[in-house]
């Protein structure tokens, strides 16, 4: 369980995130949605201890993210940011192999190699594993980054806009992979999404944010309501019933 | 996707064996690894050849003469100085570029060399030429090293450990301090008498002839220990070079590690600058060449290559200086000539940095 208590980050007098109070249950996919600047990424980064919070407490699996040893947290929690740029040239396999660092400290065992292969195969990167990242398409590269954090085999996986810059096919493929990862490997995945319909189709819970506050948190059906969404996005949004559940029209 | 997948070998010869064994190697292919070892042996070979040449070639006294060994010993001092310079500059620059995530900067940006020239110039300016000549020996050496390390400790401690700790802000402040010190020393130098200026200038250009073997018993263990420490941290450096966020995600304590590593860099830069004087572009060129020769992320392979290239370049440059060009040119000029040419060739071939 991810438990956020009174967490706040004040960027400036007008830009305040929090205080946030929320409990994200274990297992499944939880989507963070909301307009730009609502504090979705800030919340995710604070959970992932990449951003220092000004006040409050966040615990992941009963570990306080500000006080627990970083290496212990790295075995429970992982986070992938939106932009990843490395100064060195890495092959897909080397990149995914870095995910084993919390365990092996860089000395990969045979067991590690097996796990690396497993996630490379899972993300259909087998043929590309010795390609350098700059030789891949955007979708392939994004899959490699997600493979890297999943290879860390943590119970909690936080992803900041993993569908950014992906076309519809790649985005669907990515969400299918995440869905399978949540189910087959029993991961708890928290993901920042911009597309409400992707959130509705693939997640178990949706957390909607607005103006640095949590506006609503609940199951897909509880959040996919026209008044609620219209209010959050300040746009007229209608909900119709599609073959796979509610669909937002805007 | 299928069109890309159908031609994997076209992208740089991936070995079939490597593909089947499915293990993670520091090199993309066996071919890259073989190329690495070949270049490493060539550089070491050139370095050893130039070392032997520097020590024995054109010795003015015959081998059986009693003064043969003293000549060799005197030349050995210069070779040891080159060894230290190559170790310090290669390790410091590669490490610094990795932790800052930037491959076109050098640790000189933190202002060590400006501080060195500031210390030398202000001694000359305030106390006169005799004081500068007397400002040598172990005490003076360690005062200088200590001052430089203190400067960097203040810089790192102040700018890196705070809540708003920021590596780029630190670099910017380092550049400003360096430029400020340079202007002050430049001002003081203008007020010196020409003879004093000449004496000072010889100290301010990096040269192995500045090295004094009196320091070696302290400097060599210090440098070797620091370098060993960095080498043993290779795995951690590999992760740190992925940047703050990724390193934190993998459980590396970023801030603490960066400060520790930058202190090690400071020790290396301060030692070599105090021993030999500033060699601003040497480390930069060595690091750039070694990334070309060692196409891997793994510092365990980059470090030896950087050292081998650095040592090879230095010894060859000095050998050419002494025995081909008749010691009329400053070695810095030669290093910059060849380094600059290599830089241009690399950029023209890659068409990017």
XYZ file of C-alpha atoms in Angstrom:
603
model
C 0.000 0.000 0.000
C 1.166 3.516 -0.771
C 0.099 5.871 1.981
C 0.403 9.616 1.556
C -0.244 11.759 4.627
C -0.323 15.543 4.420
C 2.366 15.610 1.773
C 2.909 19.040 0.332
C 5.260 20.751 -2.053
C 5.168 24.494 -2.449
C 6.857 25.690 -5.575
C 5.697 29.259 -5.144
C 2.915 31.208 -3.496
C 0.581 30.463 -6.427
C 1.855 26.962 -7.142
C 1.115 24.743 -4.189
C 0.738 21.004 -4.328
C -1.015 19.395 -1.398
C -1.626 18.693 1.371
C -2.326 15.306 -0.160
C -3.905 12.421 1.681
C -4.488 9.188 -0.134
C -4.024 5.457 0.244
C -3.315 3.575 -2.957
C -4.027 -0.108 -2.414
C -1.763 -2.933 -3.493
C -1.995 -4.694 -6.873
C -3.435 -3.510 -10.131
C -2.970 -0.307 -12.056
C -3.790 3.083 -10.594
C -3.891 6.003 -13.023
C -3.256 9.606 -12.087
C -5.185 11.933 -14.362
C -5.815 15.644 -14.403
C -5.041 18.816 -16.330
C -1.501 20.111 -16.810
C -0.035 21.508 -13.634
C -2.441 19.630 -11.382
C 0.456 18.002 -9.538
C 0.349 14.491 -10.991
C 4.053 14.228 -11.726
C 4.953 16.006 -8.491
C 2.957 13.445 -6.531
C 4.575 10.572 -8.397
C 8.078 11.990 -7.928
C 7.479 12.518 -4.208
C 6.362 8.900 -3.823
C 9.429 7.832 -5.769
C 11.659 9.996 -3.473
C 13.043 11.868 -6.490
C 11.485 15.084 -5.246
C 11.884 16.336 -1.722
C 8.551 17.145 -0.093
C 8.251 20.177 2.132
C 5.978 18.551 4.658
C 4.177 15.294 5.342
C 4.951 11.641 5.137
C 4.773 9.005 2.422
C 5.094 5.317 3.154
C 5.354 2.552 0.605
C 4.843 -0.940 2.014
C 5.272 0.614 5.473
C 8.645 2.119 4.570
C 8.977 5.872 4.946
C 10.418 7.081 1.644
C 12.338 9.953 3.246
C 14.072 7.916 5.925
C 14.425 4.367 4.620
C 17.815 3.427 3.186
C 17.771 4.132 -0.523
C 18.995 0.675 -1.402
C 16.238 -1.004 0.615
C 13.639 1.158 -1.100
C 15.116 0.238 -4.485
C 13.997 -3.340 -3.864
C 10.408 -2.279 -3.178
C 9.809 0.743 -5.340
C 10.931 1.943 -8.734
C 10.116 5.009 -10.781
C 10.609 5.968 -14.402
C 10.600 9.617 -15.386
C 9.349 11.009 -18.617
C 12.631 12.159 -20.085
C 15.611 9.856 -20.038
C 18.834 10.920 -21.607
C 22.118 9.168 -20.940
C 25.556 10.445 -21.781
C 26.828 6.936 -22.567
C 25.685 4.704 -25.399
C 23.938 1.656 -23.991
C 22.549 -1.433 -25.634
C 19.058 -2.562 -24.692
C 20.460 -5.451 -22.706
C 22.941 -3.287 -20.820
C 20.147 -0.848 -19.992
C 17.784 -3.534 -18.741
C 20.700 -5.080 -16.836
C 21.074 -1.888 -14.818
C 17.709 -2.773 -13.281
C 19.474 -5.511 -11.333
C 21.794 -3.009 -9.642
C 20.008 -2.944 -6.256
C 20.697 -6.676 -5.946
C 23.912 -7.351 -7.791
C 25.685 -3.970 -7.492
C 26.837 -4.335 -11.074
C 28.147 -7.894 -10.886
C 25.463 -9.778 -12.767
C 24.953 -13.376 -11.706
C 23.517 -16.117 -13.890
C 20.245 -15.607 -12.051
C 20.308 -11.906 -12.961
C 20.950 -12.746 -16.613
C 17.896 -14.987 -16.636
C 15.741 -12.232 -15.172
C 17.114 -9.724 -17.679
C 16.284 -12.103 -20.534
C 12.815 -12.620 -19.112
C 11.926 -8.937 -19.229
C 13.576 -8.384 -22.602
C 11.425 -11.201 -23.981
C 8.365 -9.915 -22.152
C 8.663 -6.556 -23.906
C 9.403 -8.195 -27.261
C 12.875 -6.740 -27.450
C 14.680 -10.071 -27.937
C 15.843 -9.307 -31.468
C 16.960 -5.827 -30.477
C 18.801 -6.606 -27.275
C 22.242 -5.763 -28.646
C 21.114 -2.603 -30.402
C 22.146 0.734 -29.010
C 19.264 2.818 -27.689
C 19.828 5.513 -30.298
C 19.259 2.899 -32.986
C 15.721 2.208 -31.794
C 12.402 3.823 -32.618
C 10.691 5.863 -29.908
C 8.281 3.072 -29.023
C 11.015 0.469 -28.769
C 13.114 2.759 -26.614
C 10.210 3.432 -24.282
C 9.654 -0.315 -23.926
C 13.331 -0.760 -23.086
C 13.126 1.851 -20.320
C 10.021 0.231 -18.847
C 11.744 -3.155 -19.100
C 14.622 -1.690 -17.106
C 12.440 -0.625 -14.183
C 10.404 -3.840 -14.232
C 13.661 -5.807 -14.205
C 14.250 -4.230 -10.822
C 11.457 -6.609 -9.675
C 9.947 -4.214 -7.206
C 6.445 -4.581 -5.956
C 5.628 -0.948 -6.716
C 6.269 0.554 -10.139
C 5.704 4.262 -10.805
C 5.660 5.496 -14.393
C 5.470 9.149 -15.365
C 3.588 9.455 -18.665
C 4.845 6.262 -20.308
C 2.600 6.916 -23.319
C 4.182 10.271 -24.073
C 5.071 10.564 -27.785
C 3.766 7.101 -28.631
C 1.366 6.521 -31.506
C -1.946 4.741 -30.863
C -0.618 1.286 -31.669
C 2.480 1.691 -29.443
C 0.397 3.211 -26.663
C -2.061 0.309 -26.724
C 0.840 -2.134 -26.816
C 2.486 -0.437 -23.835
C -0.722 -0.499 -21.788
C -1.279 -4.168 -22.652
C 2.224 -4.903 -21.400
C 1.623 -3.008 -18.185
C -1.703 -4.770 -17.684
C 0.007 -8.117 -18.115
C 2.854 -7.091 -15.825
C 0.353 -6.142 -13.136
C -1.490 -9.430 -13.471
C 1.240 -11.957 -14.244
C 3.911 -10.549 -11.933
C 1.539 -9.147 -9.316
C 2.938 -5.622 -9.518
C 1.324 -2.484 -8.198
C 1.632 0.046 -10.997
C 0.929 3.756 -10.614
C 0.960 5.601 -13.880
C 0.422 9.207 -14.936
C -1.777 9.292 -18.041
C -3.157 12.106 -20.140
C -5.738 10.158 -22.074
C -8.836 9.504 -19.948
C -9.918 6.638 -22.178
C -6.622 4.814 -21.760
C -6.988 5.263 -18.024
C -10.573 3.982 -18.129
C -9.787 0.921 -20.177
C -6.596 -0.291 -18.516
C -6.644 0.792 -14.909
C -8.309 -0.597 -11.818
C -8.478 2.748 -10.035
C -8.270 6.340 -11.122
C -7.049 9.248 -9.062
C -8.060 12.599 -10.488
C -6.138 15.703 -9.495
C -6.840 19.388 -9.899
C -5.083 22.509 -8.595
C -2.610 20.512 -6.541
C -5.341 18.602 -4.739
C -6.813 15.155 -5.125
C -10.229 15.810 -6.624
C -11.478 12.253 -6.694
C -10.191 8.744 -6.161
C -12.076 5.568 -6.902
C -12.848 2.796 -9.329
C -13.108 3.531 -13.048
C -16.914 3.642 -12.910
C -16.849 6.055 -9.966
C -14.578 8.512 -11.760
C -15.921 8.218 -15.284
C -18.847 10.540 -14.663
C -19.602 13.492 -16.916
C -20.061 16.122 -14.152
C -16.920 15.059 -12.313
C -14.655 14.958 -15.352
C -16.113 18.146 -16.869
C -15.347 19.902 -13.622
C -11.808 18.531 -13.328
C -10.761 19.294 -16.897
C -12.900 22.427 -17.183
C -14.187 21.137 -20.511
C -17.484 19.597 -21.439
C -16.965 15.836 -21.226
C -19.662 13.274 -21.874
C -19.540 9.607 -21.034
C -21.022 6.922 -23.249
C -21.057 3.210 -22.682
C -18.658 1.453 -25.033
C -18.064 -2.246 -25.627
C -15.257 -2.280 -23.029
C -16.702 0.101 -20.481
C -17.261 3.846 -20.238
C -15.780 6.113 -22.905
C -15.253 9.831 -22.544
C -16.224 12.091 -25.433
C -14.735 15.559 -25.515
C 9.511 -2.617 -36.395
C 9.972 -5.624 -38.662
C 12.001 -3.649 -41.172
C 14.447 -2.685 -38.474
C 14.672 -6.162 -37.067
C 15.433 -7.814 -40.364
C 18.912 -6.293 -40.586
C 20.553 -6.535 -37.183
C 24.047 -7.254 -38.526
C 24.015 -4.149 -40.647
C 24.146 -2.171 -37.430
C 27.655 -3.044 -36.446
C 28.293 -6.779 -36.534
C 26.637 -8.464 -33.609
C 28.305 -11.779 -32.964
C 26.147 -14.848 -33.346
C 27.775 -16.442 -30.319
C 27.015 -13.452 -28.119
C 23.441 -13.501 -29.335
C 22.935 -17.129 -28.375
C 24.582 -17.061 -24.976
C 22.370 -14.116 -23.923
C 24.638 -12.540 -21.413
C 25.182 -8.891 -20.654
C 28.599 -7.751 -21.692
C 30.288 -4.394 -21.336
C 30.768 -4.365 -25.103
C 28.091 -4.638 -27.715
C 29.888 -7.330 -29.673
C 32.973 -9.488 -29.589
C 34.337 -7.317 -32.353
C 34.103 -4.212 -30.161
C 35.809 -6.056 -27.321
C 38.638 -7.261 -29.562
C 39.086 -3.750 -30.930
C 39.249 -2.431 -27.354
C 41.997 -4.831 -26.303
C 43.919 -4.166 -29.499
C 43.883 -0.386 -29.051
C 44.732 -0.765 -25.359
C 47.783 -2.904 -26.145
C 48.903 -0.541 -28.892
C 48.675 2.465 -26.556
C 50.502 0.647 -23.777
C 53.102 -0.554 -26.281
C 53.667 2.984 -27.574
C 53.856 4.229 -23.984
C 56.437 1.614 -23.002
C 58.443 2.204 -26.162
C 58.494 5.957 -25.582
C 59.415 5.398 -21.917
C 62.378 3.226 -22.866
C 63.319 5.803 -25.473
C 63.069 8.658 -22.977
C 65.246 6.854 -20.458
C 67.935 5.310 -22.657
C 67.898 6.968 -26.106
C 70.697 9.358 -26.867
C 72.292 8.982 -23.442
C 75.370 11.219 -23.569
C 77.469 8.839 -21.484
C 78.355 5.218 -22.369
C 76.644 2.339 -20.565
C 79.790 1.251 -18.680
C 80.498 4.735 -17.355
C 79.769 5.333 -13.634
C 77.650 8.374 -14.483
C 75.267 6.313 -16.630
C 72.913 5.465 -13.776
C 72.621 9.051 -12.437
C 71.570 10.212 -15.913
C 68.964 7.423 -16.056
C 67.741 8.357 -12.581
C 67.353 11.979 -13.532
C 65.365 11.005 -16.615
C 63.322 8.570 -14.573
C 61.992 11.469 -12.488
C 60.446 13.006 -15.587
C 58.928 9.666 -16.603
C 57.397 9.159 -13.152
C 55.985 12.677 -13.358
C 54.366 11.799 -16.690
C 52.970 8.621 -15.161
C 51.398 10.630 -12.331
C 50.066 13.298 -14.686
C 48.518 10.680 -16.972
C 46.905 8.845 -14.044
C 45.541 12.006 -12.441
C 44.217 13.700 -15.552
C 42.683 10.593 -17.131
C 40.903 9.378 -14.006
C 39.852 12.833 -12.854
C 38.444 13.892 -16.213
C 36.598 10.662 -17.010
C 35.099 10.570 -13.511
C 34.151 14.226 -13.585
C 32.490 13.935 -16.978
C 30.565 10.866 -15.856
C 29.181 12.343 -12.668
C 28.300 15.637 -14.336
C 26.787 13.818 -17.304
C 28.599 16.062 -19.711
C 31.407 15.058 -22.022
C 32.735 18.407 -23.088
C 33.798 19.791 -19.722
C 36.846 19.209 -17.534
C 37.493 19.373 -13.782
C 39.603 22.462 -14.469
C 36.252 24.264 -14.459
C 36.177 23.958 -10.691
C 39.000 26.446 -10.551
C 41.990 24.387 -9.355
C 44.310 25.738 -11.983
C 43.207 29.310 -11.471
C 43.764 28.901 -7.743
C 47.216 27.473 -8.431
C 48.225 30.379 -10.615
C 46.641 32.788 -8.126
C 48.735 31.347 -5.279
C 51.935 31.479 -7.311
C 51.271 34.979 -8.628
C 50.290 36.468 -5.289
C 53.410 35.058 -3.618
C 55.517 36.679 -6.306
C 53.531 39.908 -6.124
C 53.433 40.256 -2.359
C 56.705 38.735 -1.226
C 58.889 38.996 -4.315
C 60.942 36.634 -6.446
C 63.028 35.124 -3.657
C 59.895 34.108 -1.780
C 58.551 32.362 -4.881
C 61.800 30.485 -5.359
C 61.727 29.523 -1.684
C 58.062 28.520 -1.861
C 58.881 24.953 -2.686
C 59.467 21.825 -0.738
C 57.051 19.465 0.904
C 55.452 22.048 3.166
C 54.626 24.428 0.334
C 53.413 21.553 -1.794
C 50.967 20.338 0.791
C 49.803 23.849 1.587
C 48.848 24.230 -2.059
C 47.182 20.839 -2.307
C 45.379 21.533 0.957
C 44.152 24.938 -0.254
C 42.823 23.519 -3.495
C 41.028 20.661 -1.772
C 39.598 23.100 0.782
C 38.294 25.321 -2.002
C 36.527 22.388 -3.608
C 35.196 21.146 -0.268
C 33.654 24.539 0.371
C 32.257 24.593 -3.133
C 30.821 21.054 -2.928
C 29.676 21.301 0.643
C 27.957 24.595 0.120
C 26.377 23.951 -3.218
C 25.757 20.236 -3.308
C 24.487 19.234 0.083
C 21.824 21.886 0.547
C 18.183 21.471 -0.228
C 18.671 23.093 -3.593
C 21.822 21.081 -4.315
C 22.581 21.471 -7.961
C 25.598 20.289 -9.878
C 25.256 22.803 -12.685
C 25.012 25.745 -10.302
C 28.200 24.489 -8.674
C 29.960 24.345 -12.048
C 28.812 27.848 -12.864
C 30.105 29.189 -9.534
C 33.341 27.248 -10.090
C 33.788 28.936 -13.462
C 33.059 32.351 -11.961
C 35.549 31.818 -9.123
C 38.123 30.574 -11.629
C 37.623 33.541 -13.922
C 37.754 35.922 -10.972
C 40.999 34.438 -9.678
C 42.434 34.527 -13.199
C 41.624 38.216 -13.597
C 43.147 39.078 -10.227
C 46.317 37.147 -11.024
C 46.365 38.691 -14.489
C 46.201 42.109 -12.898
C 49.026 41.317 -10.480
C 51.150 39.891 -13.283
C 50.942 43.182 -15.194
C 52.541 44.968 -12.281
C 55.542 42.628 -12.134
C 59.005 43.419 -13.439
C 59.795 41.499 -16.672
C 62.402 39.320 -14.951
C 59.972 38.378 -12.196
C 57.280 37.728 -14.753
C 59.601 35.393 -16.650
C 60.358 33.418 -13.491
C 56.655 33.183 -12.679
C 55.672 32.169 -16.193
C 57.863 29.064 -16.057
C 55.857 27.900 -13.055
C 52.516 28.586 -14.677
C 52.943 26.356 -17.715
C 52.546 22.707 -16.968
C 55.734 20.757 -17.499
C 57.244 17.560 -16.153
C 60.474 19.446 -15.568
C 58.629 21.244 -12.756
C 58.353 17.954 -10.910
C 60.519 17.479 -7.875
C 61.298 13.881 -6.892
C 61.292 15.012 -3.261
C 57.459 14.849 -3.365
C 57.208 11.389 -4.889
C 57.149 9.349 -1.640
C 53.976 11.232 -0.642
C 52.413 11.860 -4.006
C 52.689 8.382 -5.514
C 50.870 6.506 -2.703
C 48.242 9.258 -2.502
C 47.558 9.179 -6.232
C 47.627 5.384 -6.464
C 45.232 5.060 -3.543
C 42.799 7.615 -4.976
C 42.892 6.040 -8.414
C 42.377 2.571 -6.955
C 39.422 3.862 -5.006
C 37.835 5.308 -8.155
C 38.533 2.128 -10.091
C 36.869 0.014 -7.411
C 33.863 2.338 -7.591
C 33.440 1.647 -11.316
C 30.094 -0.071 -10.890
C 28.734 2.815 -8.901
C 30.115 5.315 -11.416
C 28.333 3.408 -14.177
C 25.022 4.006 -12.430
C 25.845 7.589 -11.420
C 26.569 8.404 -15.064
C 22.897 7.664 -15.792
C 22.005 10.776 -13.815
C 20.580 11.667 -10.463
C 17.082 10.247 -10.865
C 18.020 6.886 -12.315
C 20.835 6.440 -9.793
C 18.449 7.213 -6.921
C 15.902 4.787 -8.333
C 18.539 2.068 -8.231
C 19.241 2.806 -4.594
C 22.499 4.759 -4.909
C 22.764 7.643 -2.446
C 23.412 10.265 -5.085
C 24.398 13.297 -3.032
C 26.800 11.491 -0.715
C 28.422 9.587 -3.555
C 28.817 12.656 -5.751
C 30.493 14.616 -2.969
C 32.865 11.746 -2.139
C 33.747 11.240 -5.802
C 34.283 14.944 -6.414
C 36.645 15.031 -3.418
C 38.658 12.232 -5.000
C 38.713 14.222 -8.255
C 39.850 17.265 -6.286
C 42.709 15.287 -4.709
C 43.902 14.149 -8.140
C 43.615 17.560 -9.791
C 45.192 19.397 -6.862
C 48.097 16.956 -6.719
C 48.927 17.030 -10.384
C 48.507 20.793 -10.657
C 50.791 21.426 -7.676
C 53.335 18.938 -8.966
C 53.484 19.867 -12.643
C 51.439 23.009 -13.131
C 48.234 23.336 -15.139
C 47.617 21.127 -18.178
C 44.167 22.384 -19.045
C 43.246 20.461 -22.189
C 45.173 17.272 -21.610
C 42.527 15.422 -19.592
C 39.781 16.560 -21.914
C 41.543 15.215 -24.990
C 42.484 11.970 -23.289
C 38.911 11.367 -22.134
C 37.501 12.164 -25.557
C 39.893 9.775 -27.289
C 39.247 7.033 -24.762
C 35.465 7.136 -25.305
C 36.171 6.535 -28.983
C 38.552 3.691 -28.254
C 36.430 2.087 -25.520
C 32.828 2.002 -26.788
C 31.272 0.966 -23.483
C 29.534 2.440 -20.465
C 31.698 0.450 -18.078
C 34.316 2.477 -16.229
C 36.347 -0.645 -15.562
C 37.228 -0.532 -19.254
C 37.209 3.223 -19.827
C 39.698 4.000 -17.025
C 42.554 1.740 -18.229
C 42.057 2.995 -21.780
C 42.113 6.632 -20.668
C 45.288 6.066 -18.682
C 46.984 4.158 -21.519
C 46.126 6.889 -24.019
C 47.178 9.646 -21.609
C 50.497 8.007 -20.804
C 51.147 7.150 -24.439
C 50.410 10.699 -25.585
C 52.540 12.314 -22.868
C 55.591 10.087 -23.250
C 55.455 10.204 -27.042
C 55.084 13.973 -26.991
C 58.071 14.364 -24.681
C 60.142 11.882 -26.654
C 59.450 13.826 -29.849
C 60.137 17.084 -28.017
C 63.509 16.005 -26.671
C 64.861 13.882 -29.477
C 63.192 14.969 -32.706
C 62.366 18.646 -32.356
C 65.398 19.319 -30.203
C 63.505 20.582 -27.132
C 62.683 23.928 -28.708
C 58.934 23.596 -28.344
C 56.829 23.386 -25.248
C 55.219 19.986 -25.008
C 51.822 21.561 -24.400
C 51.957 22.872 -27.939
C 52.558 19.383 -29.300
C 49.819 17.838 -27.195
C 47.386 20.481 -28.312
C 48.425 20.124 -31.948
C 47.870 16.368 -32.059
C 44.928 16.524 -29.683
C 43.277 19.214 -31.763
C 43.809 17.235 -34.953
C 42.340 14.112 -33.342
C 39.406 16.158 -32.091
C 38.707 17.487 -35.579
C 38.998 14.026 -37.130
C 36.595 12.567 -34.575
C 34.048 15.331 -35.106
C 34.291 15.133 -38.879
C 33.833 11.362 -38.812
C 30.972 11.350 -36.337
C 29.494 14.653 -37.516
C 28.495 15.364 -33.925
C 29.935 15.563 -30.442
